[in-house]
Coordinates of C-alpha atoms and ligand atoms in Angstrom, one line a residue:
M287 CA -0.2 -0.1 0.1
K288 CA 1.6 3.3 -0.9
E289 CA 1.1 6.5 0.8
F290 CA 0.6 9.8 -1.3
A291 CA 3.7 10.8 -0.2
Q292 CA 5.5 8.2 -3.0
L293 CA 3.4 9.4 -5.5
E294 CA 5.3 12.1 -6.4
L295 CA 2.7 15.0 -6.4
N296 CA 3.9 18.2 -6.4
E297 CA 4.1 20.2 -3.0
Q298 CA 0.9 22.2 -3.6
L299 CA -1.5 19.2 -4.9
M300 CA -0.1 17.2 -1.4
Q301 CA -0.9 20.6 0.5
A302 CA -4.5 20.1 -1.4
V303 CA -4.5 16.2 -0.8
S304 CA -4.6 16.5 2.9
A305 CA -6.9 19.5 3.1
M306 CA -9.5 17.2 1.6
G307 CA -8.4 14.9 4.3
Y308 CA -7.2 12.6 2.4
E309 CA -5.0 10.4 4.6
E310 CA -3.9 7.4 2.0
P311 CA -4.7 6.7 -1.7
T312 CA -7.2 4.5 -2.7
P313 CA -6.5 1.5 -4.8
I314 CA -7.4 2.9 -7.8
Q315 CA -5.3 6.3 -7.1
E316 CA -2.1 4.2 -6.1
Q317 CA -2.4 2.7 -9.5
V318 CA -3.5 5.1 -11.8
I319 CA -1.6 8.2 -10.7
P320 CA 1.5 6.9 -11.2
L321 CA 0.7 5.2 -14.8
M322 CA -0.9 9.0 -15.8
M323 CA 2.0 11.1 -14.6
A324 CA 4.0 9.0 -16.7
G325 CA 2.3 9.9 -19.8
E326 CA 0.5 6.2 -20.5
D327 CA -2.9 5.6 -21.6
V328 CA -5.6 3.9 -19.6
F329 CA -8.1 2.3 -19.0
A330 CA -9.6 2.4 -15.2
Q331 CA -12.7 0.3 -14.0
S332 CA -13.4 0.6 -10.0
Q333 CA -16.9 1.4 -8.9
T334 CA -18.7 4.4 -8.0
G335 CA -17.3 5.7 -4.6
S336 CA -13.7 4.4 -5.2
G337 CA -11.7 7.7 -5.7
K338 CA -11.4 8.2 -9.9
T339 CA -11.9 12.0 -10.0
A340 CA -9.0 12.4 -7.9
A341 CA -7.1 9.2 -9.8
F342 CA -7.0 11.5 -12.6
A343 CA -7.3 14.7 -11.5
L344 CA -4.3 14.9 -9.5
P345 CA -2.0 13.9 -12.4
I346 CA -3.5 16.1 -14.6
L347 CA -2.6 19.0 -12.4
N348 CA 1.0 17.9 -11.8
T349 CA 1.5 17.6 -15.8
I350 CA -0.2 21.0 -16.6
S351 CA 0.9 24.1 -16.2
P352 CA -1.9 27.4 -15.6
N353 CA -2.6 29.9 -17.5
Q354 CA -1.5 28.7 -20.9
G355 CA -4.2 30.4 -22.8
Y356 CA -5.7 27.2 -24.0
I357 CA -7.2 24.1 -23.1
Q358 CA -5.1 21.2 -22.0
C359 CA -7.2 19.0 -20.6
L360 CA -10.7 18.0 -21.6
V361 CA -13.1 15.7 -19.0
L362 CA -16.2 14.3 -20.4
T363 CA -18.9 13.9 -18.2
P364 CA -22.3 12.2 -18.9
T365 CA -24.2 14.6 -16.7
R366 CA -24.4 18.0 -15.3
E367 CA -23.6 17.4 -12.6
L368 CA -20.9 15.3 -12.9
A369 CA -19.3 18.0 -14.6
M370 CA -20.5 20.5 -12.1
Q371 CA -18.3 18.1 -9.7
G372 CA -15.7 16.8 -11.6
A373 CA -15.3 20.8 -12.2
S374 CA -14.8 21.7 -8.5
A375 CA -12.9 18.7 -7.5
F376 CA -9.9 20.2 -9.9
H377 CA -10.9 24.0 -8.4
D378 CA -10.4 22.0 -5.2
F379 CA -7.0 20.2 -5.8
G380 CA -5.5 23.4 -7.8
K381 CA -6.1 25.4 -5.4
G382 CA -3.1 27.8 -4.9
G383 CA -2.2 26.6 -8.6
N384 CA -4.4 29.3 -10.4
F385 CA -5.8 27.3 -12.6
S386 CA -8.6 28.2 -14.2
V387 CA -11.3 25.2 -14.5
L388 CA -14.7 25.3 -16.9
P389 CA -17.7 23.1 -16.5
V390 CA -19.8 22.9 -19.4
Y391 CA -22.9 21.7 -19.8
G392 CA -26.3 21.9 -21.3
G393 CA -28.9 24.5 -19.9
Q394 CA -26.6 27.4 -19.6
A395 CA -26.8 30.2 -20.9
Y396 CA -23.8 29.8 -24.1
A397 CA -22.6 34.1 -23.6
R398 CA -21.0 33.2 -20.4
Q399 CA -19.3 29.7 -21.4
I400 CA -18.0 31.7 -24.7
T401 CA -16.5 34.8 -22.9
R402 CA -14.7 32.4 -20.3
L403 CA -13.6 29.9 -23.4
Q404 CA -12.4 32.9 -25.2
K405 CA -10.5 34.2 -22.5
G406 CA -8.5 30.7 -22.3
V407 CA -8.7 28.2 -19.9
D408 CA -6.7 25.1 -18.7
V409 CA -9.1 22.4 -18.0
V410 CA -12.8 22.0 -19.3
V411 CA -14.9 19.3 -17.9
G412 CA -17.6 18.8 -19.6
T413 CA -21.0 17.0 -21.1
P414 CA -20.6 15.8 -24.7
G415 CA -23.7 17.3 -26.0
R416 CA -23.1 21.1 -24.9
L417 CA -19.2 20.1 -26.1
I418 CA -20.4 19.4 -29.6
D419 CA -22.6 22.5 -29.8
L420 CA -19.8 24.7 -29.1
M421 CA -17.2 22.8 -31.6
K422 CA -20.1 23.7 -34.1
K423 CA -20.3 27.3 -33.2
E424 CA -16.8 27.5 -33.5
V425 CA -15.6 28.3 -29.9
L426 CA -14.0 25.5 -28.9
D427 CA -10.2 24.9 -29.4
L428 CA -9.5 21.3 -29.2
S429 CA -6.0 21.7 -30.9
H430 CA -3.8 21.9 -27.8
V431 CA -5.0 19.3 -25.8
Q432 CA -2.8 16.9 -24.0
V433 CA -4.8 14.9 -22.2
V434 CA -8.6 13.8 -22.2
V435 CA -10.5 11.7 -19.2
V436 CA -13.9 9.9 -20.6
D437 CA -15.7 9.5 -17.4
E438 CA -18.1 7.2 -16.4
A439 CA -17.4 5.9 -19.7
D440 CA -20.1 3.2 -19.6
E441 CA -22.7 5.3 -18.4
M442 CA -21.9 7.8 -21.3
L443 CA -22.8 5.1 -23.9
S444 CA -26.3 4.0 -22.4
M445 CA -27.3 7.5 -22.8
G446 CA -26.2 7.3 -26.4
F447 CA -23.1 9.6 -26.5
I448 CA -20.8 7.7 -28.3
D449 CA -20.3 9.5 -31.0
D450 CA -20.4 12.2 -29.2
I451 CA -17.3 10.9 -28.1
K452 CA -16.0 9.8 -30.9
A453 CA -16.1 13.4 -32.4
I454 CA -14.8 15.4 -29.8
L455 CA -11.8 12.6 -29.4
D456 CA -11.2 13.6 -33.4
A457 CA -10.8 17.6 -32.9
T458 CA -8.4 16.9 -30.4
P459 CA -4.8 16.1 -31.3
N460 CA -3.4 12.0 -31.8
S461 CA -0.4 12.9 -29.3
R462 CA -2.7 13.6 -26.7
Q463 CA -3.3 10.8 -23.6
T464 CA -6.6 9.4 -23.2
A465 CA -7.8 7.7 -19.7
L466 CA -11.4 6.6 -20.1
F467 CA -12.7 5.3 -16.6
S468 CA -15.8 3.4 -16.1
A469 CA -17.6 1.3 -13.3
T470 CA -18.1 -1.4 -15.6
L471 CA -16.3 -2.5 -19.1
P472 CA -19.1 -3.4 -21.9
E473 CA -17.3 -4.8 -25.1
A474 CA -18.3 -1.2 -26.4
I475 CA -15.8 0.8 -24.6
R476 CA -13.3 -1.6 -25.3
Q477 CA -13.7 -1.2 -28.5
L478 CA -13.5 2.2 -28.5
G479 CA -10.8 1.9 -26.5
S480 CA -8.5 0.4 -29.0
R481 CA -9.6 2.5 -31.7
Y482 CA -8.3 6.0 -29.9
M483 CA -6.2 4.6 -27.3
R484 CA -2.2 3.7 -27.3
K485 CA -1.3 0.6 -25.9
P486 CA -3.5 1.0 -23.2
H487 CA -3.3 -0.3 -19.4
S488 CA -5.9 -1.8 -18.1
I489 CA -6.4 -1.2 -14.6
Q490 CA -9.4 -3.2 -12.8
I491 CA -10.3 -2.8 -9.0
E492 CA -12.1 -5.8 -7.6
D493 CA -15.2 -4.4 -6.3
K494 CA -15.0 -4.9 -2.7
H495 CA -19.3 -4.0 -2.8
M496 CA -19.5 -6.8 -5.3
T497 CA -19.4 -9.0 -1.9
V498 CA -22.1 -6.8 -0.4
D499 CA -21.4 -8.7 3.0
T500 CA -22.6 -5.6 5.2
I501 CA -26.2 -5.4 3.7
E502 CA -29.1 -7.3 4.1
Q503 CA -30.5 -8.8 0.7
R504 CA -34.3 -8.6 0.7
Y505 CA -37.0 -8.9 -2.5
Y506 CA -40.6 -9.1 -2.3
V507 CA -42.7 -10.6 -4.9
V508 CA -45.7 -8.5 -6.2
D509 CA -48.0 -8.1 -9.3
R510 CA -47.0 -4.2 -10.9
K511 CA -50.2 -3.1 -10.1
Q512 CA -49.8 -3.7 -6.2
K513 CA -46.1 -2.3 -5.9
F514 CA -47.2 1.3 -5.0
S515 CA -49.0 -0.5 -1.8
A516 CA -46.1 -3.0 -1.1
L517 CA -43.7 0.0 -0.9
T518 CA -46.0 2.1 1.5
H519 CA -46.8 -1.5 3.7
L520 CA -42.5 -1.7 3.9
F521 CA -42.3 2.2 4.2
E522 CA -44.3 1.7 7.9
M523 CA -42.5 -1.8 9.3
E524 CA -38.6 -0.6 8.4
N525 CA -36.7 1.6 10.5
I526 CA -36.0 4.3 7.6
E527 CA -33.5 6.7 8.5
R528 CA -32.3 7.7 4.8
A529 CA -33.6 5.8 1.8
L530 CA -33.1 5.6 -1.4
V531 CA -35.7 4.8 -3.6
F532 CA -35.0 3.7 -7.2
A533 CA -37.3 3.7 -10.5
S534 CA -36.9 3.4 -13.7
T535 CA -38.6 6.4 -15.3
K536 CA -38.8 9.9 -14.5
I537 CA -42.9 10.0 -14.8
S538 CA -42.5 7.2 -11.8
T539 CA -39.8 9.0 -10.0
E540 CA -42.5 12.0 -10.0
Q541 CA -45.6 9.8 -8.4
L542 CA -43.7 7.8 -5.9
S543 CA -41.8 11.1 -4.5
S544 CA -45.6 13.1 -5.1
T545 CA -47.8 9.9 -2.9
L546 CA -45.3 9.2 -0.4
S547 CA -44.8 13.1 0.4
A548 CA -49.2 13.1 0.6
R549 CA -48.4 9.9 3.3
G550 CA -46.1 12.4 5.2
Y551 CA -42.7 11.0 4.5
Q552 CA -40.6 14.0 3.2
A553 CA -39.9 12.6 -0.3
E554 CA -38.1 14.5 -3.5
V555 CA -36.8 13.6 -6.6
I556 CA -33.3 13.2 -8.6
N557 CA -34.1 13.4 -11.8
G558 CA -33.5 14.5 -15.5
N559 CA -36.8 17.0 -15.4
L560 CA -35.3 19.3 -13.1
D561 CA -33.5 22.4 -12.9
Q562 CA -30.1 22.6 -12.5
D563 CA -30.6 24.3 -8.9
A564 CA -33.5 22.1 -7.6
R565 CA -31.2 19.5 -8.3
I566 CA -28.3 20.8 -6.4
R567 CA -30.6 21.7 -3.9
V568 CA -32.1 18.5 -3.5
L569 CA -28.8 17.2 -2.8
N570 CA -28.1 18.7 -0.5
R571 CA -31.2 19.0 1.3
F572 CA -30.9 15.5 1.7
K573 CA -27.1 15.0 2.6
Q574 CA -28.3 17.6 5.4
N575 CA -30.9 15.0 6.5
Q576 CA -33.8 17.8 5.9
I577 CA -35.1 15.0 3.4
Q578 CA -35.7 11.2 4.4
V579 CA -36.6 9.7 1.1
L580 CA -35.1 10.2 -2.4
V581 CA -36.5 8.8 -5.4
A582 CA -34.2 8.7 -8.3
T583 CA -33.5 7.3 -12.2
D584 CA -29.9 5.4 -12.1
V585 CA -29.0 8.0 -14.4
A586 CA -29.6 10.7 -12.0
A587 CA -28.2 9.4 -9.0
R588 CA -25.1 7.4 -10.8
G589 CA -22.1 9.0 -9.7
L590 CA -23.6 11.4 -7.0
D591 CA -21.7 11.2 -4.0
I592 CA -25.1 10.1 -2.0
E593 CA -23.4 7.5 0.6
D594 CA -24.7 6.4 3.9
V595 CA -28.7 5.6 3.6
S596 CA -30.0 3.1 5.9
H597 CA -32.2 1.1 2.8
V598 CA -32.3 1.2 -0.8
F599 CA -35.4 0.5 -2.7
N600 CA -35.5 -1.2 -5.7
Y601 CA -38.9 -0.2 -6.4
D602 CA -38.4 -1.2 -10.1
L603 CA -35.1 -3.7 -11.1
P604 CA -32.0 -2.3 -12.4
R605 CA -31.7 -2.4 -16.1
E606 CA -28.0 -4.7 -15.4
A607 CA -27.0 -7.0 -12.7
E608 CA -24.4 -4.6 -12.3
G609 CA -26.8 -1.6 -11.9
Y610 CA -28.2 -3.6 -9.1
V611 CA -24.4 -3.7 -7.4
H612 CA -24.1 -0.1 -7.7
R613 CA -27.6 1.0 -6.4
I614 CA -27.3 -1.0 -3.1
G615 CA -23.7 0.2 -2.7
R616 CA -25.3 3.2 -1.4
T617 CA -25.8 1.1 1.9
G618 CA -24.1 -0.7 4.5
R619 CA -20.9 1.6 4.2
A620 CA -18.6 1.6 7.0
G621 CA -19.6 -1.5 8.6
K622 CA -22.8 -1.0 9.2
T623 CA -25.8 -2.8 7.9
G624 CA -27.6 -1.5 5.4
I625 CA -31.1 -2.9 3.9
A626 CA -31.3 -3.3 0.1
I627 CA -35.3 -4.0 -0.9
T628 CA -36.1 -5.4 -4.0
L629 CA -39.6 -4.9 -5.6
V630 CA -39.5 -7.6 -8.3
T631 CA -43.2 -8.9 -10.8
P632 CA -43.6 -12.7 -10.8
K633 CA -42.4 -12.1 -14.6
E634 CA -38.9 -10.8 -13.9
L635 CA -37.9 -13.4 -11.3
W636 CA -35.5 -14.7 -14.3
F637 CA -33.9 -11.2 -14.1
L638 CA -33.3 -11.5 -9.8
K639 CA -31.5 -15.0 -10.5
R640 CA -29.1 -13.3 -12.5
I641 CA -28.7 -10.3 -10.0
E642 CA -28.3 -13.2 -8.0
K643 CA -25.5 -14.8 -9.7
F644 CA -23.6 -12.0 -10.6
T645 CA -23.2 -10.9 -6.8
K646 CA -22.5 -14.4 -6.1
Q647 CA -25.3 -14.0 -3.0
E648 CA -28.8 -14.6 -2.3
M649 CA -31.5 -12.5 -1.2
T650 CA -33.8 -13.6 1.4
K651 CA -37.3 -13.7 0.4
C652 CA -39.8 -12.4 2.3
E653 CA -43.5 -11.8 2.1
I654 CA -44.8 -8.3 2.2
P655 CA -46.4 -7.7 5.7
S656 CA -50.4 -6.9 5.9
A657 CA -52.6 -4.3 7.0
E658 CA -52.8 -6.3 10.3
D659 CA -48.9 -6.0 10.7
I660 CA -49.1 -2.5 9.8
L661 CA -51.9 -1.5 12.5
K662 CA -50.4 -3.4 15.0
K663 CA -46.9 -1.5 14.8
R664 CA -48.5 1.4 14.7
E665 CA -49.9 0.4 18.1
A666 CA -46.6 -1.2 19.7
D667 CA -45.3 2.3 18.4
L668 CA -47.3 4.2 20.5
L669 CA -47.2 2.5 23.4
E670 CA -44.0 2.4 22.8
R671 CA -43.6 6.1 22.7
M672 CA -46.5 6.6 26.0
R673 CA -43.8 4.4 27.8
I674 CA -40.9 6.6 27.3
W675 CA -43.0 9.3 28.4
L676 CA -44.0 7.5 31.4
K677 CA -40.9 7.0 32.5
R678 CA -39.6 10.3 32.2
D679 CA -42.6 12.2 34.0
R680 CA -42.0 15.3 32.0
C681 CA -45.4 16.4 31.5
A682 CA -47.0 19.2 34.6
K683 CA -48.3 21.1 32.0
E684 CA -50.6 18.5 30.7
K685 CA -51.3 16.8 34.1
E686 CA -52.8 20.5 34.7
L687 CA -55.1 20.4 31.7
I688 CA -56.5 16.8 32.5
N689 CA -57.0 18.1 35.9
V690 CA -59.3 20.8 34.8
L691 CA -61.3 17.9 33.4
I692 CA -61.2 15.2 35.9
E693 CA -62.4 18.1 38.3
E694 CA -65.6 18.0 35.5
G695 CA -66.2 14.8 36.4
H696 CA -64.8 13.0 33.6
D697 CA -63.5 9.3 33.6
P698 CA -59.1 9.5 33.1
L699 CA -59.7 6.3 31.2
E700 CA -62.0 8.3 28.7
I701 CA -59.6 11.4 29.0
A702 CA -56.6 9.2 28.3
A703 CA -58.7 7.3 25.7
V704 CA -59.1 10.8 23.8
A705 CA -56.0 11.9 24.0
V706 CA -54.4 9.4 22.1
K707 CA -57.2 9.5 19.3
M708 CA -56.0 13.1 18.8
A709 CA -52.5 11.9 18.8
R710 CA -52.8 9.3 16.2
A711 CA -54.5 12.1 14.1
D712 CA -52.3 11.7 11.6
E713 CA -52.5 8.6 10.7
K714 CA -55.5 9.2 8.5
Q715 CA -52.9 10.7 6.3
R716 CA -51.3 7.2 6.1
P717 CA -54.3 4.8 5.2
V718 CA -53.4 1.4 4.9
E719 CA -53.3 0.1 1.2
S720 CA -55.1 -3.1 0.9
F721 CA -53.6 -5.4 -1.9
S722 CA -56.1 -5.1 -4.5
A723 CA -55.8 -5.4 -8.4
T724 CA -56.8 -1.9 -8.3
T725 CA -54.5 -0.5 -6.2
E726 CA -52.1 1.6 -8.3
I727 CA -55.3 3.0 -10.4
T728 CA -57.0 4.5 -6.5
H729 CA -53.4 5.4 -5.9
R730 CA -52.8 7.8 -8.6
K731 CA -56.0 9.7 -7.5
S732 CA -55.7 9.1 -4.3
S733 CA -53.9 11.6 -2.6
K734 CA -57.2 13.1 -2.8
K735 CA -58.3 11.0 1.0
P736 CA -55.4 13.0 2.6
R737 CA -55.1 16.2 1.0
S738 CA -58.8 17.6 -1.1
N739 CA -61.4 18.7 0.9
I740 CA -64.1 20.2 -0.4
H741 CA -64.5 22.8 2.2
P742 CA -62.2 25.6 2.1
S743 CA -61.0 26.7 5.4
N744 CA -58.0 28.4 6.1
E745 CA -56.3 26.3 9.0
E746 CA -54.1 28.5 11.6
G747 CA -50.7 28.9 10.2
M748 CA -51.3 28.5 6.6
V749 CA -52.1 30.6 4.0
R750 CA -54.4 30.2 0.9
I751 CA -53.2 30.5 -2.9
M752 CA -54.5 30.3 -5.8
V753 CA -53.2 28.4 -8.6
S754 CA -53.9 28.9 -12.2
S755 CA -54.6 25.3 -12.7
G756 CA -57.7 23.9 -12.3
R757 CA -60.0 20.5 -13.3
R758 CA -60.4 22.0 -16.8
D759 CA -56.5 21.7 -17.0
G760 CA -56.5 17.9 -15.8
I761 CA -54.1 18.8 -12.7
N762 CA -55.0 16.3 -9.9
P763 CA -54.3 17.0 -6.1
S764 CA -50.8 14.9 -5.8
E765 CA -49.4 16.5 -8.9
I766 CA -50.5 20.1 -6.9
V767 CA -48.4 18.6 -4.0
G768 CA -45.8 16.9 -6.1
S769 CA -45.2 20.2 -8.2
I770 CA -45.1 22.5 -5.7
A771 CA -43.2 20.8 -3.1
R772 CA -40.2 19.8 -5.2
F773 CA -39.8 22.8 -7.7
S774 CA -40.5 25.5 -4.6
N775 CA -38.2 23.2 -2.1
I776 CA -40.2 22.6 0.6
P777 CA -41.8 19.8 2.2
G778 CA -45.0 18.1 1.4
R779 CA -46.3 18.4 4.8
S780 CA -46.1 22.1 4.7
I781 CA -49.0 21.9 1.7
G782 CA -52.1 21.6 3.3
K783 CA -56.0 21.0 1.7
I784 CA -56.5 21.7 -1.9
L785 CA -59.9 22.5 -3.5
I786 CA -59.7 22.1 -6.9
R787 CA -62.0 24.8 -9.2
D788 CA -62.9 24.1 -12.9
N789 CA -59.8 27.3 -13.8
H790 CA -58.5 27.1 -11.2
S791 CA -57.3 26.0 -7.6
L792 CA -56.7 26.6 -4.0
V793 CA -54.0 25.5 -2.2
D794 CA -53.2 26.4 1.6
I795 CA -49.4 26.6 2.1
D796 CA -47.3 26.8 5.9
A797 CA -47.3 30.6 6.1
R798 CA -43.6 29.7 7.0
Y799 CA -42.8 28.6 3.1
V800 CA -45.8 30.6 1.3
D801 CA -43.2 33.6 -0.1
Q802 CA -41.1 30.8 -1.4
V803 CA -43.7 28.9 -3.5
L804 CA -45.1 32.6 -4.8
A805 CA -41.6 33.2 -5.7
K806 CA -42.0 30.7 -8.4
T807 CA -44.7 32.0 -9.9
G808 CA -45.2 31.3 -13.7
Q809 CA -41.5 29.3 -13.2
I810 CA -43.6 25.6 -12.1
K811 CA -44.8 23.6 -14.8
M812 CA -48.0 21.5 -14.6
K813 CA -49.7 19.0 -17.1
K814 CA -46.7 21.1 -19.7
D815 CA -48.2 24.5 -18.9
S816 CA -46.7 27.1 -16.5
V817 CA -49.0 28.0 -14.0
T818 CA -49.4 31.3 -11.7
F819 CA -49.7 31.6 -8.4
K820 CA -51.2 34.7 -6.1
R821 CA -52.6 34.9 -2.6
A822 CA -56.0 34.4 -2.8
Ligands
LIG1059 P1 -15.9 7.7 -7.9 O1 -15.6 8.8 -9.3 O2 -14.7 6.4 -8.0 O3 -17.1 7.4 -7.6 P2 -15.0 10.0 -6.4 O4 -13.9 10.4 -6.9 O5 -16.5 10.8 -6.6 O6 -15.5 8.3 -6.9 O7 -15.3 9.6 -4.7 C1 -16.2 9.8 -4.1 C2 -15.5 10.4 -2.8 O8 -14.1 9.8 -1.9 C3 -15.5 11.7 -3.0 O9 -16.4 12.2 -1.9 C4 -14.1 11.9 -2.5 O10 -13.8 13.4 -2.2 C5 -13.5 11.3 -1.8 N1 -12.0 10.5 -1.8 C6 -11.3 10.7 -2.9 N2 -10.4 9.8 -2.8 C7 -9.9 9.9 -1.4 C8 -8.8 9.5 -0.7 N3 -7.7 8.8 -1.1 N4 -8.9 8.9 1.2 C9 -10.2 9.5 1.3 N5 -11.3 10.2 0.4 C10 -11.3 10.0 -0.9
LIG1060 MG1 -17.1 9.6 -10.3

């Protein structure tokens, strides 16, 4: 095992590494850094989270000189997040070295990118689509590039960027150094490598999480239509600290997140539909434990620095067996036990077997807890909480209140029963879903039950706003909750009663968040149309 000191990085980089708190290089860094410093081409395969960014950023920063006035290094990444994360890593490592680093991705104004490019930058970290656009505009000069890194190459491939990558590589000098990083190495990537690399060194790091030892893996066989209610049952029974839920499409991530929010869980989405700022805010809120559940697509979650969740739910199966390992690797870190739960339909069981073969581990088959189990668990939890309070004996004020009722002649058992009933009112928000063939359909419309109320009322602490979309636009309550919560970045809980009228809707918002919502007027789309908000 090498130490950073043995890697012959310059003084400034050694300081940056220790400022980052890195004590020793990760296996991939240990192997890749010396090769890249020697100018060799590399193929590097290691799992997500193994430190690939520093494995290329450090040797590159050690080699190039700042302020040459042209692009010396180009890093290709599949998504905007990764472009930003990559650029900020170069920035952090290059601190004190005066390197200029530019992230380049779609959705950002061209003008700023072009101005920066014209001033001259040392390192560009970008997504293929935008880089191609800039090449077409003839503002991206790649003729002095010395090093190209293709990061998350497998993801690039499955996103269909292969031709873009080739076009970009063709625009760089043949003498360049090329490094390709990937969590998996499908055949197409090897081919890309053999065409564009010179005697590449292949570095493969045994995937520790492949053994997924510390993860409890379970699976539940459910019909497709029962998946959502199965999920809500599991949410009730598991002690979830932070959960990552994977779904296969953007639409289903959104449906899941709105319906989970409507049931009182702090759930938000990470998918390609969120604008850049919203995605970063969501990720930060999850890291800071302000959100309990993140519902994501593979593509949006890939490579993001999300770790240490208590549960990973595979609401839909991943497309590939490798994907399963990447997903569940987010839990069970640092010696803790994590739980990975997979929902599988009878037709998909063959694929589950394939995953088991791939991980060389069996998942445990379990039964979805019944409605009765859940009610029992709720009762047991309630009694447990009450026992704790009874031990604490911290209810002097409450006792005074109860005494008022006792003096009025009420029976203490009756009073206690009423108090419990009131304390459990929030459970109404979480009706226990039964397993019926219609679950999915009921559910789409369902947030009606807890949310919409035909009688307008202004509860204390809530402010009513008018939303310019109504029944005629086909809007429904769960969509309103979902869109407002997500795009104005407020918890689903802070949205109260919803009244849908023909051409507008009335929505109660927690007063603390109302300005945050009003600020988004005209910026949020529901059913494809932008909607406006104003105080009702
Ligand atoms: P990958 O690209 O392989 O998915 P990253 O480069 O994003 O992994 O690194 C994952 C996390 O590990 C980051 O938070 C990074 O700062 C951290 N990290 C990288 N190298 C080291 C190291 N040598 N020691 C400690 N932490 C590291
Ligand atoms: Mg990475």
